[in-house]
Amino acid sequence: MNTLTRVTAIALTACALALPAATLPAAASATVPPPAPSAVAVRSLPALAPGVSPAASPTAPTPLELPAPTGRFAVGAGELHLVDRSRPDPWVPTADGRELMVTVRYPAARRAEGAPAPYTTKEEARLLLEATGVTDPAGVRDLTSVNTYSAKDVPPAPGRHPLVLLSPGFGMPRYTLTGLAVDLASRGYVVATVDHAYETLGTSVPGGRVLAPCVACDQLEAGRIEGADVTAVRTADVHFLLDRLTGPRAVQPYARMIDRNRIGMAGHSIGGASAAAAMIADRRIDAGVNMDGSFWDTLPAGGLGGRPFLFLGTDAMHRPGGVDTSWDTTWQALGGEKRWLTVAGTDHLSFTDAPVILRHFGLPNEGDIPDARSQAVTRAYLAAFFGRHLRGEAQPLLDGPSPLHPEVRFNNP
């Protein structure tokens, strides 16, 4: 079994997408009753079956290209390697603290010029392609040359801007949220996208090291952890990251760009569940979004203290009363402004860059919605949600169905 197929099979209790029940591992119960076993699966980028070749060559004329950002700002980008030595790494206790790799994107000053910011490293690209069964070495070139519409370490636009944290799905690298991150930055947000150590296909860190692929997946497979253990670790990661971006020991120059009184968090899959978990533990986060992830943590009495939360998910899986019952349970416990949106034609990966990558390499995609369309929907509703709750802007898009986005269903159970 190749790496990515294995990641898919062993992460079945971490997020919401139907897979055959026969593939489910034995898993401990969660604090919130999880969805029915046939519906609690993480699907990473799909691997090809043995003997099957990609339908399209990585060297095909069509480039691997993300949709351009829609905001008025140019975008700057930088990377942070942060190490929290106040706690051991829960997955690799022999590591020298808990390491995080973070890409920070931000509104850039006008006419700022700099080298293009990379999409991913060569080794990270190689690991992803190896996991999906793409063997043409040109594929690494295609992934590493993706236009991120951002320049490295250029001067920021004047002023302080709201901060949005982005957390990827279990097993998924942070760069698969680049399209969303760049779009938010172009709209005037500082966006920090984080790789949680030993929870991805492999993370490059300074010094030429690559953190071992998804050690946490091994522990889930062995039944030593459950979904709530992962969200607890990510909650601690987020707390540490916020300290380093907004606290007394904040990292410059990013701290000078951030309005510490306006902070949001969004995540995909278990990253979305972690947004709620982090809000429970950290009052600094003012608004949260879960993109298609099962919830693993019980909300306290009073929910999130009136702070707003957005559900954005697949229509087949996440309508009220659907297979993933954790959405119904969490919805009832939420106070404050909340929205429950589902998007027709989407699959679990539609809220990330993954469909763009799948199409380029001729890999199967379970969603019916075109990748450019799914990205447009995701960008529009997250921008509206954070615009309303971090900037106080009027956002009619959140008030009901829109002819601009007929795929989106408003659920009001």
CSV table of C-alpha atoms in Angstrom, one decimal:
chain,number,residue,atom,x,y,z
A,1,MET,CA,0.0,0.0,0.0
A,2,ASN,CA,1.5,3.4,-0.9
A,3,THR,CA,1.8,6.2,1.5
A,4,LEU,CA,-1.2,8.3,0.6
A,5,THR,CA,-3.6,5.3,0.3
A,6,ARG,CA,-2.4,4.4,3.8
A,7,VAL,CA,-2.9,7.9,5.2
A,8,THR,CA,-6.5,7.7,3.8
A,9,ALA,CA,-7.2,4.3,5.3
A,10,ILE,CA,-5.8,5.0,8.8
A,11,ALA,CA,-7.3,8.4,9.3
A,12,LEU,CA,-10.9,7.3,9.0
A,13,THR,CA,-12.0,8.7,12.4
A,14,ALA,CA,-10.6,12.2,11.8
A,15,CYS,CA,-12.9,13.9,9.3
A,16,ALA,CA,-16.1,13.5,7.3
A,17,LEU,CA,-16.2,11.7,4.0
A,18,ALA,CA,-17.8,8.4,3.2
A,19,LEU,CA,-15.6,5.4,2.5
A,20,PRO,CA,-16.5,1.7,2.5
A,21,ALA,CA,-17.1,0.4,6.1
A,22,ALA,CA,-14.7,-2.5,5.4
A,23,THR,CA,-11.8,-0.1,5.4
A,24,LEU,CA,-12.5,1.3,8.8
A,25,PRO,CA,-9.9,0.7,11.6
A,26,ALA,CA,-10.9,0.0,15.2
A,27,ALA,CA,-11.1,3.4,16.8
A,28,ALA,CA,-11.7,4.7,20.3
A,29,SER,CA,-14.9,6.6,21.0
A,30,ALA,CA,-14.8,10.4,20.9
A,31,THR,CA,-16.2,12.9,23.4
A,32,VAL,CA,-18.8,13.9,20.8
A,33,PRO,CA,-20.6,10.9,19.3
A,34,PRO,CA,-18.9,10.5,15.9
A,35,PRO,CA,-20.7,10.0,12.6
A,36,ALA,CA,-21.7,6.6,11.5
A,37,PRO,CA,-18.6,4.4,10.8
A,38,SER,CA,-19.1,4.5,7.0
A,39,ALA,CA,-18.9,8.2,7.0
A,40,VAL,CA,-16.0,9.3,9.1
A,41,ALA,CA,-13.0,9.2,6.8
A,42,VAL,CA,-10.2,11.6,5.8
A,43,ARG,CA,-9.6,11.4,2.1
A,44,SER,CA,-6.3,12.8,1.0
A,45,LEU,CA,-5.2,13.1,-2.6
A,46,PRO,CA,-6.2,9.8,-4.2
A,47,ALA,CA,-3.6,7.3,-5.3
A,48,LEU,CA,-3.8,5.5,-8.5
A,49,ALA,CA,-4.7,1.8,-8.5
A,50,PRO,CA,-1.8,-0.6,-9.4
A,51,GLY,CA,-1.2,-0.6,-13.1
A,52,VAL,CA,-3.2,2.6,-13.7
A,53,SER,CA,-1.4,5.5,-15.3
A,54,PRO,CA,-2.4,9.1,-15.0
A,55,ALA,CA,-4.9,10.2,-17.7
A,56,ALA,CA,-2.8,13.3,-18.3
A,57,SER,CA,1.0,13.7,-18.3
A,58,PRO,CA,2.6,16.1,-15.8
A,59,THR,CA,4.2,17.7,-18.8
A,60,ALA,CA,0.8,18.4,-20.5
A,61,PRO,CA,0.5,21.9,-22.1
A,62,THR,CA,-2.0,23.1,-19.5
A,63,PRO,CA,-0.1,24.5,-16.6
A,64,LEU,CA,-0.8,23.7,-13.0
A,65,GLU,CA,-2.3,27.1,-12.1
A,66,LEU,CA,-4.4,28.4,-9.2
A,67,PRO,CA,-7.2,30.9,-9.7
A,68,ALA,CA,-5.8,34.5,-9.4
A,69,PRO,CA,-6.6,36.3,-6.1
A,70,THR,CA,-9.6,38.7,-6.2
A,71,GLY,CA,-8.7,41.4,-3.7
A,72,ARG,CA,-7.1,44.8,-4.4
A,73,PHE,CA,-3.8,44.2,-2.6
A,74,ALA,CA,-0.6,42.7,-3.9
A,75,VAL,CA,0.5,39.9,-1.6
A,76,GLY,CA,3.7,39.4,0.3
A,77,ALA,CA,4.9,36.1,1.8
A,78,GLY,CA,7.3,34.8,4.3
A,79,GLU,CA,8.0,31.7,6.3
A,80,LEU,CA,8.5,31.0,10.0
A,81,HIS,CA,10.1,28.0,11.6
A,82,LEU,CA,8.9,28.0,15.2
A,83,VAL,CA,9.9,25.6,18.0
A,84,ASP,CA,8.0,25.4,21.2
A,85,ARG,CA,10.4,23.9,23.7
A,86,SER,CA,8.0,24.2,26.6
A,87,ARG,CA,6.4,20.9,25.6
A,88,PRO,CA,7.6,17.7,23.9
A,89,ASP,CA,6.3,16.7,20.5
A,90,PRO,CA,3.4,14.4,21.3
A,91,TRP,CA,4.1,12.2,18.2
A,92,VAL,CA,7.9,12.2,18.4
A,93,PRO,CA,8.9,12.7,22.0
A,94,THR,CA,12.6,12.6,21.2
A,95,ALA,CA,12.3,15.7,19.0
A,96,ASP,CA,13.7,19.0,20.2
A,97,GLY,CA,10.4,20.5,21.1
A,98,ARG,CA,7.3,21.0,19.0
A,99,GLU,CA,8.2,22.4,15.5
A,100,LEU,CA,5.8,24.3,13.3
A,101,MET,CA,6.4,25.6,9.8
A,102,VAL,CA,4.2,28.6,9.0
A,103,THR,CA,3.7,30.5,5.8
A,104,VAL,CA,2.5,34.1,6.4
A,105,ARG,CA,0.9,36.0,3.6
A,106,TYR,CA,-0.1,39.6,3.9
A,107,PRO,CA,-1.2,42.7,2.0
A,108,ALA,CA,1.9,44.2,0.4
A,109,ALA,CA,2.8,47.8,-0.2
A,110,ARG,CA,2.0,49.2,-3.7
A,111,ARG,CA,4.7,48.6,-6.3
A,112,ALA,CA,6.5,46.2,-4.0
A,113,GLU,CA,8.7,43.9,-6.0
A,114,GLY,CA,10.4,40.7,-4.9
A,115,ALA,CA,11.2,37.2,-5.9
A,116,PRO,CA,8.1,34.9,-6.4
A,117,ALA,CA,7.1,33.1,-3.2
A,118,PRO,CA,7.3,29.3,-3.7
A,119,TYR,CA,4.3,27.0,-3.6
A,120,THR,CA,6.2,24.1,-2.0
A,121,THR,CA,9.7,22.6,-1.7
A,122,LYS,CA,11.1,20.0,-4.1
A,123,GLU,CA,11.1,17.3,-1.4
A,124,GLU,CA,7.5,18.1,-0.3
A,125,ALA,CA,6.4,17.9,-3.9
A,126,ARG,CA,8.3,14.6,-4.4
A,127,LEU,CA,6.6,13.1,-1.4
A,128,LEU,CA,3.1,14.2,-2.5
A,129,LEU,CA,3.6,12.8,-6.0
A,130,GLU,CA,5.1,9.6,-4.7
A,131,ALA,CA,2.0,9.2,-2.6
A,132,THR,CA,-0.3,9.7,-5.5
A,133,GLY,CA,1.5,7.4,-7.9
A,134,VAL,CA,2.9,10.1,-10.2
A,135,THR,CA,6.4,9.0,-11.2
A,136,ASP,CA,7.3,11.5,-13.9
A,137,PRO,CA,10.1,13.7,-12.4
A,138,ALA,CA,8.6,16.7,-14.3
A,139,GLY,CA,5.7,16.6,-11.8
A,140,VAL,CA,8.0,18.0,-9.1
A,141,ARG,CA,8.8,20.9,-11.4
A,142,ASP,CA,5.1,21.5,-12.1
A,143,LEU,CA,4.3,21.6,-8.4
A,144,THR,CA,7.2,23.8,-7.3
A,145,SER,CA,6.6,26.3,-10.1
A,146,VAL,CA,2.9,27.0,-9.3
A,147,ASN,CA,2.3,30.7,-9.3
A,148,THR,CA,1.3,31.8,-5.8
A,149,TYR,CA,0.6,35.4,-6.8
A,150,SER,CA,2.9,36.5,-4.0
A,151,ALA,CA,6.4,37.9,-3.5
A,152,LYS,CA,8.9,36.9,-0.8
A,153,ASP,CA,9.5,39.3,2.1
A,154,VAL,CA,8.3,42.5,0.4
A,155,PRO,CA,7.2,45.5,2.5
A,156,PRO,CA,3.7,45.3,3.9
A,157,ALA,CA,0.9,47.7,3.2
A,158,PRO,CA,0.5,50.3,5.9
A,159,GLY,CA,-1.6,49.7,9.0
A,160,ARG,CA,-2.6,46.7,11.0
A,161,HIS,CA,-4.8,44.0,9.5
A,162,PRO,CA,-7.0,41.2,10.8
A,163,LEU,CA,-5.3,37.8,11.3
A,164,VAL,CA,-6.6,34.6,9.9
A,165,LEU,CA,-5.1,31.2,10.9
A,166,LEU,CA,-5.5,28.3,8.5
A,167,SER,CA,-5.1,24.6,9.6
A,168,PRO,CA,-5.0,21.8,6.9
A,169,GLY,CA,-6.6,18.4,7.0
A,170,PHE,CA,-5.0,15.4,8.7
A,171,GLY,CA,-2.1,14.2,6.5
A,172,MET,CA,-2.4,17.2,4.2
A,173,PRO,CA,0.4,19.8,3.8
A,174,ARG,CA,-0.3,23.5,4.4
A,175,TYR,CA,0.4,24.5,0.8
A,176,THR,CA,-2.9,22.8,-0.2
A,177,LEU,CA,-4.6,25.9,1.3
A,178,THR,CA,-2.5,28.4,-0.7
A,179,GLY,CA,-5.3,29.5,-3.0
A,180,LEU,CA,-7.5,30.5,-0.1
A,181,ALA,CA,-4.6,32.1,1.8
A,182,VAL,CA,-3.5,34.3,-1.1
A,183,ASP,CA,-7.1,35.4,-1.8
A,184,LEU,CA,-7.6,36.4,1.8
A,185,ALA,CA,-4.3,38.3,1.9
A,186,SER,CA,-5.3,40.1,-1.3
A,187,ARG,CA,-8.4,41.3,0.5
A,188,GLY,CA,-6.4,42.8,3.4
A,189,TYR,CA,-5.8,40.0,5.9
A,190,VAL,CA,-2.6,38.6,7.4
A,191,VAL,CA,-2.9,34.8,6.9
A,192,ALA,CA,-0.8,32.3,8.7
A,193,THR,CA,-1.0,28.7,7.3
A,194,VAL,CA,0.5,26.1,9.6
A,195,ASP,CA,2.0,22.7,9.1
A,196,HIS,CA,1.5,20.7,12.3
A,197,ALA,CA,4.6,18.6,12.7
A,198,TYR,CA,4.4,14.9,11.9
A,199,GLU,CA,0.8,15.2,10.7
A,200,THR,CA,1.5,15.8,7.0
A,201,LEU,CA,3.0,13.8,4.1
A,202,GLY,CA,6.3,15.4,5.0
A,203,THR,CA,7.3,19.0,6.1
A,204,SER,CA,10.6,20.6,5.0
A,205,VAL,CA,12.3,22.6,7.8
A,206,PRO,CA,15.5,24.7,7.8
A,207,GLY,CA,18.8,22.9,7.6
A,208,GLY,CA,17.6,20.5,4.8
A,209,ARG,CA,15.6,18.3,7.2
A,210,VAL,CA,12.3,16.8,6.3
A,211,LEU,CA,10.0,15.8,9.2
A,212,ALA,CA,8.9,12.2,8.9
A,213,PRO,CA,5.6,11.6,7.2
A,214,CYS,CA,2.5,11.6,9.4
A,215,VAL,CA,3.8,9.8,12.5
A,216,ALA,CA,0.4,10.7,14.0
A,217,CYS,CA,-1.2,8.6,11.4
A,218,ASP,CA,0.7,5.6,12.7
A,219,GLN,CA,-0.6,6.2,16.1
A,220,LEU,CA,-4.2,6.5,14.9
A,221,GLU,CA,-3.8,3.3,12.9
A,222,ALA,CA,-2.5,1.5,16.0
A,223,GLY,CA,-5.5,2.8,18.1
A,224,ARG,CA,-3.3,4.7,20.5
A,225,ILE,CA,-5.0,8.1,19.7
A,226,GLU,CA,-8.4,9.4,18.5
A,227,GLY,CA,-9.6,12.5,16.8
A,228,ALA,CA,-9.8,14.5,20.0
A,229,ASP,CA,-6.2,13.9,20.7
A,230,VAL,CA,-5.2,15.5,17.4
A,231,THR,CA,-7.4,18.6,18.0
A,232,ALA,CA,-5.9,19.0,21.4
A,233,VAL,CA,-2.4,19.0,19.9
A,234,ARG,CA,-3.5,21.5,17.3
A,235,THR,CA,-5.1,23.7,19.9
A,236,ALA,CA,-1.7,23.9,21.7
A,237,ASP,CA,0.0,24.6,18.4
A,238,VAL,CA,-2.4,27.5,17.7
A,239,HIS,CA,-2.0,28.9,21.2
A,240,PHE,CA,1.8,29.0,20.7
A,241,LEU,CA,1.5,30.5,17.2
A,242,LEU,CA,-0.7,33.3,18.5
A,243,ASP,CA,1.7,34.0,21.2
A,244,ARG,CA,4.5,34.3,18.7
A,245,LEU,CA,2.5,36.5,16.3
A,246,THR,CA,0.7,38.8,18.8
A,247,GLY,CA,2.3,38.3,22.3
A,248,PRO,CA,5.2,39.9,24.1
A,249,ARG,CA,7.8,37.8,22.2
A,250,ALA,CA,6.0,38.3,18.8
A,251,VAL,CA,8.0,37.7,15.7
A,252,GLN,CA,8.8,40.8,13.6
A,253,PRO,CA,7.9,42.1,11.1
A,254,TYR,CA,4.7,40.2,11.2
A,255,ALA,CA,3.5,41.4,14.6
A,256,ARG,CA,3.5,45.0,13.3
A,257,MET,CA,1.1,44.0,10.5
A,258,ILE,CA,-1.5,42.4,12.8
A,259,ASP,CA,-4.4,43.8,14.7
A,260,ARG,CA,-4.4,41.5,17.7
A,261,ASN,CA,-8.0,42.4,18.5
A,262,ARG,CA,-9.3,40.9,15.2
A,263,ILE,CA,-8.4,37.2,14.8
A,264,GLY,CA,-10.1,34.4,13.0
A,265,MET,CA,-9.4,30.7,12.3
A,266,ALA,CA,-10.5,28.4,9.6
A,267,GLY,CA,-9.5,24.8,8.8
A,268,HIS,CA,-10.2,22.0,6.5
A,269,SER,CA,-11.2,18.5,7.8
A,270,ILE,CA,-9.7,18.0,11.2
A,271,GLY,CA,-8.2,21.5,10.9
A,272,GLY,CA,-11.8,22.8,10.9
A,273,ALA,CA,-12.6,20.7,14.0
A,274,SER,CA,-9.5,22.2,15.5
A,275,ALA,CA,-10.8,25.7,14.9
A,276,ALA,CA,-13.7,25.0,17.3
A,277,ALA,CA,-11.3,23.3,19.8
A,278,ALA,CA,-8.9,26.2,19.7
A,279,MET,CA,-11.7,28.7,20.2
A,280,ILE,CA,-12.8,26.8,23.3
A,281,ALA,CA,-9.3,27.2,24.8
A,282,ASP,CA,-8.3,30.6,23.5
A,283,ARG,CA,-10.5,33.7,23.7
A,284,ARG,CA,-8.2,35.6,21.4
A,285,ILE,CA,-9.9,33.9,18.4
A,286,ASP,CA,-13.0,35.9,17.5
A,287,ALA,CA,-14.6,33.8,14.7
A,288,GLY,CA,-14.1,30.3,13.3
A,289,VAL,CA,-14.8,28.2,10.2
A,290,ASN,CA,-15.0,24.4,9.8
A,291,MET,CA,-14.6,23.3,6.2
A,292,ASP,CA,-16.0,19.7,6.0
A,293,GLY,CA,-14.5,18.3,9.2
A,294,SER,CA,-16.2,16.1,11.8
A,295,PHE,CA,-16.2,17.7,15.3
A,296,TRP,CA,-14.4,15.8,18.1
A,297,ASP,CA,-14.8,18.1,21.1
A,298,THR,CA,-17.8,18.8,23.2
A,299,LEU,CA,-18.6,22.5,23.4
A,300,PRO,CA,-18.9,23.8,27.0
A,301,ALA,CA,-22.1,25.3,28.4
A,302,GLY,CA,-22.6,28.5,26.5
A,303,GLY,CA,-21.0,27.2,23.4
A,304,LEU,CA,-18.2,29.6,22.2
A,305,GLY,CA,-19.4,32.4,24.3
A,306,GLY,CA,-21.4,34.1,21.6
A,307,ARG,CA,-18.5,34.1,19.1
A,308,PRO,CA,-19.6,33.4,15.5
A,309,PHE,CA,-18.9,30.1,13.6
A,310,LEU,CA,-19.4,29.0,10.1
A,311,PHE,CA,-20.1,25.4,8.8
A,312,LEU,CA,-19.1,25.0,5.2
A,313,GLY,CA,-19.3,21.4,3.8
A,314,THR,CA,-20.3,18.8,1.3
A,315,ASP,CA,-24.0,18.7,0.6
A,316,ALA,CA,-24.3,14.9,0.5
A,317,MET,CA,-22.6,14.4,3.8
A,318,HIS,CA,-23.3,17.5,5.9
A,319,ARG,CA,-27.0,18.5,5.5
A,320,PRO,CA,-28.8,18.5,8.9
A,321,GLY,CA,-29.7,15.0,9.9
A,322,GLY,CA,-27.0,13.6,7.6
A,323,VAL,CA,-24.5,10.9,8.2
A,324,ASP,CA,-22.1,13.1,10.2
A,325,THR,CA,-24.1,13.7,13.3
A,326,SER,CA,-21.4,15.7,15.0
A,327,TRP,CA,-22.5,18.7,13.0
A,328,ASP,CA,-26.0,18.5,14.4
A,329,THR,CA,-24.7,18.1,17.9
A,330,THR,CA,-22.3,21.0,17.7
A,331,TRP,CA,-24.8,23.3,15.9
A,332,GLN,CA,-27.3,22.9,18.8
A,333,ALA,CA,-24.6,23.9,21.3
A,334,LEU,CA,-23.5,27.0,19.4
A,335,GLY,CA,-24.7,30.5,20.5
A,336,GLY,CA,-24.1,33.7,18.7
A,337,GLU,CA,-24.3,34.1,14.9
A,338,LYS,CA,-23.9,30.9,13.1
A,339,ARG,CA,-24.3,29.7,9.5
A,340,TRP,CA,-24.6,26.1,8.2
A,341,LEU,CA,-23.8,26.0,4.4
A,342,THR,CA,-23.5,23.0,2.2
A,343,VAL,CA,-22.3,23.1,-1.4
A,344,ALA,CA,-23.7,20.9,-4.1
A,345,GLY,CA,-21.3,18.8,-6.2
A,346,THR,CA,-18.4,19.1,-3.8
A,347,ASP,CA,-16.4,16.3,-2.2
A,348,HIS,CA,-14.2,16.4,0.8
A,349,LEU,CA,-11.2,18.1,-1.0
A,350,SER,CA,-13.2,20.7,-2.9
A,351,PHE,CA,-12.4,23.4,-0.3
A,352,THR,CA,-8.6,23.1,-1.0
A,353,ASP,CA,-6.2,23.3,-3.9
A,354,ALA,CA,-6.3,19.5,-4.2
A,355,PRO,CA,-8.8,19.5,-7.2
A,356,VAL,CA,-6.5,21.7,-9.2
A,357,ILE,CA,-3.7,19.3,-8.6
A,358,LEU,CA,-5.8,16.3,-9.3
A,359,ARG,CA,-7.0,17.7,-12.7
A,360,HIS,CA,-3.5,18.5,-13.7
A,361,PHE,CA,-2.1,15.0,-13.1
A,362,GLY,CA,-5.2,13.2,-14.4
A,363,LEU,CA,-6.1,11.8,-11.0
A,364,PRO,CA,-9.7,10.9,-10.1
A,365,ASN,CA,-11.8,13.6,-8.3
A,366,GLU,CA,-15.0,12.6,-6.6
A,367,GLY,CA,-16.6,16.0,-6.8
A,368,ASP,CA,-18.7,17.1,-9.7
A,369,ILE,CA,-18.1,20.8,-9.3
A,370,PRO,CA,-15.3,22.3,-11.4
A,371,ASP,CA,-12.2,23.2,-9.3
A,372,ALA,CA,-12.3,26.9,-10.2
A,373,ARG,CA,-15.9,27.0,-9.2
A,374,SER,CA,-15.4,25.3,-5.8
A,375,GLN,CA,-12.5,27.7,-5.1
A,376,ALA,CA,-14.6,30.7,-6.0
A,377,VAL,CA,-17.4,29.6,-3.6
A,378,THR,CA,-15.0,28.8,-0.7
A,379,ARG,CA,-13.2,32.2,-1.2
A,380,ALA,CA,-16.4,34.2,-1.4
A,381,TYR,CA,-18.1,32.8,1.8
A,382,LEU,CA,-15.0,32.8,3.9
A,383,ALA,CA,-14.3,36.4,2.8
A,384,ALA,CA,-17.9,37.4,3.6
A,385,PHE,CA,-17.8,35.6,7.0
A,386,PHE,CA,-14.5,37.2,8.2
A,387,GLY,CA,-15.5,40.5,6.6
A,388,ARG,CA,-18.6,40.6,8.8
A,389,HIS,CA,-17.0,39.4,12.0
A,390,LEU,CA,-13.5,40.8,11.9
A,391,ARG,CA,-14.2,44.0,10.1
A,392,GLY,CA,-17.9,44.8,10.9
A,393,GLU,CA,-18.8,45.0,7.2
A,394,ALA,CA,-22.2,44.4,5.8
A,395,GLN,CA,-22.2,41.0,4.0
A,396,PRO,CA,-25.5,40.3,2.3
A,397,LEU,CA,-24.0,37.0,1.0
A,398,LEU,CA,-24.4,35.5,4.5
A,399,ASP,CA,-28.1,36.5,4.7
A,400,GLY,CA,-29.5,33.8,2.4
A,401,PRO,CA,-29.3,32.1,-1.0
A,402,SER,CA,-27.6,34.1,-3.7
A,403,PRO,CA,-28.0,33.8,-7.5
A,404,LEU,CA,-24.2,34.3,-7.7
A,405,HIS,CA,-23.7,31.0,-5.9
A,406,PRO,CA,-26.6,28.7,-6.7
A,407,GLU,CA,-24.6,25.6,-5.5
A,408,VAL,CA,-24.8,26.9,-1.9
A,409,ARG,CA,-27.6,25.7,0.4
A,410,PHE,CA,-28.5,27.5,3.6
A,411,ASN,CA,-29.4,25.1,6.3
A,412,ASN,CA,-31.3,26.3,9.3
A,413,PRO,CA,-32.2,23.4,11.4
